[in-house]
Structure formats: C-alpha cells, structure tokens
Amino acid sequence: MKKINIAIDGPSGAGKSTISDILASKLGYIHLDTGAMYRTVAYMGLKAGLKMDDEENIVKLISTLSFKQTEDGKIICNGVDISKEIRQNEISMAASDVSKLLGVRKALVALQQKIAEDKGYIVDGRDICEVVLPTAEVKIFMIASAEERAKRRVLQNKEKGIEANYDDILADIQKRDYQDSHRENSPLRKTEDATEIDSSNLTIEETVEKIMEIVKTKL
C-alpha cells in the first residue's frame, strides 16, 4: 500500500501529539513531534546559558545536537533521555520564544522536511500544513478551548510526575496562543486546504476516527 504524509497543525495542548501517536500505531507510520524539537532546542539552550533571543548562538547550538525520537515517544538528545525535562512549563514558554527566531525555524524545518521525504510520516506542530509539509496529502488543524487544553495538560503532567497548577498552565497556554498566532515568522493559522477538528468535546478515540476517515479517502 502506498504511503502518504499527514500534517497536523494546531495550538499548544490541542492533543496533536497524543493523536499522532495513535494514528502512527494504526497506520504503521512514524510520528515526528516537531514541538519536541523546539522544546529540545530551548532546553539545551537554557542549559548552555543562552538567552532565548540569541539567534546566532542558538542556531550554532542546533548544529551540535543529535535529535532522536524513539518508537515509544521518548526524546533523546545527544544520547540523553530528556523527555520529562522538556515538558516543564518554563521550557514550553522558552520553546515559543525560540520558535520566533527565523534562523532556528529554517534549521529545524529543513531537518523536518528531509526526515519526511520518504513518506509515511505524521508530522505535528504549529506551521506544518503551510511551511513544513505544504504538499502533505492530508492536512488537519486541531483545536480545543484553552480551558480544556489546560485540564488535559494538568492530567498529563500529573501522570508523568510533573508538578502542575491549573491556573498557571491556563495562563501559559493563553499567552502562548497569542505569541504563536502573532509572531512575525510563520504565525499559527489554518490553511485553506486543512480540515479543522475541534476536539474540546470529543474523546481521543472519536478524534482519531474522524482523522482516519479522511486518511482512508487518500489511500
């Protein structure tokens, strides 16, 4: 059976990563979490003592990073599992800051496009349909209310043993939504050829089924 690429866009906490993992398992595809790549750059940048607006040195840092995503979703950078560290709230905001930098976006987009050349990838993030995979056969724009996304993030963090405060997370999500949709380089927006799915009142299974119906028409 031929393979296609699936691009999934949407705001932070809309469930893109979880849905992408399930779709990848059902289809036998590989899920590429681009958000984790930006989080990794932010985490490694902070660890190196860099400011999140130091574009020149952050781009240099990227060239020294070896990024790997395992089949079970772990994020490995330079041989170290940083899956838990990059999900901290401060890293989420730092990732939004570095994602504004054109040099950083160019470096990571080029890497993401190269990875997905062979097809059979589910790529999720915030400018996948328009910038990273403009030729993807299936394009999805996932949304959910900020309140619902905050609730999900609290549960997700608690399951991972990460401290979580609903009000703080809601404020961060709202701030990040504004940053992501108003940034100069590749602002978050739905492309005309993407199908919008609001998962606020859908179960994970219902959301997956909606996307699978679309995918089946392309296979």
PDB file of N, CA and C in Angstrom, residues 5 8 10 25 46 59 62 68-69 84 94 101 104 112 114 131 138 146 155 168 176 183 217:
ATOM      1  N   ASN A   5       1.926  11.427   3.582  1.00  0.00           N
ATOM      2  CA  ASN A   5       2.304  12.204   4.752  1.00  0.00           C
ATOM      3  C   ASN A   5       1.068  12.898   5.304  1.00  0.00           C
ATOM      4  N   ILE A   8      -0.389  17.713  10.864  1.00  0.00           N
ATOM      5  CA  ILE A   8      -1.363  18.102  11.887  1.00  0.00           C
ATOM      6  C   ILE A   8      -0.899  19.378  12.581  1.00  0.00           C
ATOM      7  N   GLY A  10      -2.039  23.043  14.905  1.00  0.00           N
ATOM      8  CA  GLY A  10      -2.952  23.465  15.959  1.00  0.00           C
ATOM      9  C   GLY A  10      -2.203  24.042  17.131  1.00  0.00           C
ATOM     10  N   SER A  25       0.518   4.401  15.154  1.00  0.00           N
ATOM     11  CA  SER A  25       0.397   2.989  15.521  1.00  0.00           C
ATOM     12  C   SER A  25      -0.589   2.264  14.611  1.00  0.00           C
ATOM     13  N   LEU A  46      18.956  26.798  27.219  1.00  0.00           N
ATOM     14  CA  LEU A  46      18.950  27.272  28.607  1.00  0.00           C
ATOM     15  C   LEU A  46      20.048  26.587  29.413  1.00  0.00           C
ATOM     16  N   VAL A  59      21.348  28.979  16.858  1.00  0.00           N
ATOM     17  CA  VAL A  59      21.495  28.277  15.567  1.00  0.00           C
ATOM     18  C   VAL A  59      22.786  27.453  15.556  1.00  0.00           C
ATOM     19  N   ILE A  62      22.211  24.287  17.523  1.00  0.00           N
ATOM     20  CA  ILE A  62      21.434  23.265  16.810  1.00  0.00           C
ATOM     21  C   ILE A  62      22.344  22.328  16.023  1.00  0.00           C
ATOM     22  N   LYS A  68      16.774  12.485  18.449  1.00  0.00           N
ATOM     23  CA  LYS A  68      16.175  11.196  18.110  1.00  0.00           C
ATOM     24  C   LYS A  68      14.870  11.017  18.875  1.00  0.00           C
ATOM     25  N   GLN A  69      13.856  10.526  18.174  1.00  0.00           N
ATOM     26  CA  GLN A  69      12.578  10.220  18.803  1.00  0.00           C
ATOM     27  C   GLN A  69      12.346   8.716  18.706  1.00  0.00           C
ATOM     28  N   LYS A  84      11.147  14.039  29.983  1.00  0.00           N
ATOM     29  CA  LYS A  84      10.453  14.677  31.104  1.00  0.00           C
ATOM     30  C   LYS A  84      10.848  16.151  31.222  1.00  0.00           C
ATOM     31  N   ALA A  94       9.795  28.897  26.764  1.00  0.00           N
ATOM     32  CA  ALA A  94      11.086  29.136  26.096  1.00  0.00           C
ATOM     33  C   ALA A  94      11.044  28.620  24.656  1.00  0.00           C
ATOM     34  N   LEU A 101      12.422  32.798  16.181  1.00  0.00           N
ATOM     35  CA  LEU A 101      13.675  33.138  15.506  1.00  0.00           C
ATOM     36  C   LEU A 101      13.753  32.486  14.128  1.00  0.00           C
ATOM     37  N   VAL A 104      16.373  29.725  13.552  1.00  0.00           N
ATOM     38  CA  VAL A 104      16.020  28.471  14.227  1.00  0.00           C
ATOM     39  C   VAL A 104      14.969  27.728  13.410  1.00  0.00           C
ATOM     40  N   GLN A 112      13.232  18.708   9.366  1.00  0.00           N
ATOM     41  CA  GLN A 112      11.937  18.020   9.350  1.00  0.00           C
ATOM     42  C   GLN A 112      11.539  17.592   7.936  1.00  0.00           C
ATOM     43  N   LYS A 114      13.547  16.970   5.420  1.00  0.00           N
ATOM     44  CA  LYS A 114      14.436  15.894   4.990  1.00  0.00           C
ATOM     45  C   LYS A 114      13.975  14.552   5.577  1.00  0.00           C
ATOM     46  N   VAL A 131       4.132  25.419   6.022  1.00  0.00           N
ATOM     47  CA  VAL A 131       5.566  25.606   5.837  1.00  0.00           C
ATOM     48  C   VAL A 131       6.350  24.291   5.743  1.00  0.00           C
ATOM     49  N   VAL A 138      -2.728  14.762   3.505  1.00  0.00           N
ATOM     50  CA  VAL A 138      -3.784  15.031   4.489  1.00  0.00           C
ATOM     51  C   VAL A 138      -3.307  16.149   5.411  1.00  0.00           C
ATOM     52  N   ALA A 146      -9.069  26.749  25.384  1.00  0.00           N
ATOM     53  CA  ALA A 146      -7.898  26.905  26.261  1.00  0.00           C
ATOM     54  C   ALA A 146      -8.131  26.202  27.594  1.00  0.00           C
ATOM     55  N   LEU A 155      -3.593  16.920  33.827  1.00  0.00           N
ATOM     56  CA  LEU A 155      -3.674  15.459  33.968  1.00  0.00           C
ATOM     57  C   LEU A 155      -2.432  14.786  33.406  1.00  0.00           C
ATOM     58  N   ASP A 168      -1.864  28.400  36.455  1.00  0.00           N
ATOM     59  CA  ASP A 168      -0.587  28.743  35.816  1.00  0.00           C
ATOM     60  C   ASP A 168      -0.535  28.199  34.390  1.00  0.00           C
ATOM     61  N   ARG A 176       0.828  31.661  25.215  1.00  0.00           N
ATOM     62  CA  ARG A 176       1.488  31.014  24.088  1.00  0.00           C
ATOM     63  C   ARG A 176       0.631  31.091  22.825  1.00  0.00           C
ATOM     64  N   ARG A 183       3.321  35.896  15.961  1.00  0.00           N
ATOM     65  CA  ARG A 183       4.757  36.013  15.659  1.00  0.00           C
ATOM     66  C   ARG A 183       4.954  36.393  14.190  1.00  0.00           C
ATOM     67  N   THR A 217      -9.678   8.178   2.576  1.00  0.00           N
ATOM     68  CA  THR A 217     -10.046   8.692   1.244  1.00  0.00           C
ATOM     69  C   THR A 217      -8.813   8.989   0.383  1.00  0.00           C
TER      70      THR A 217
END
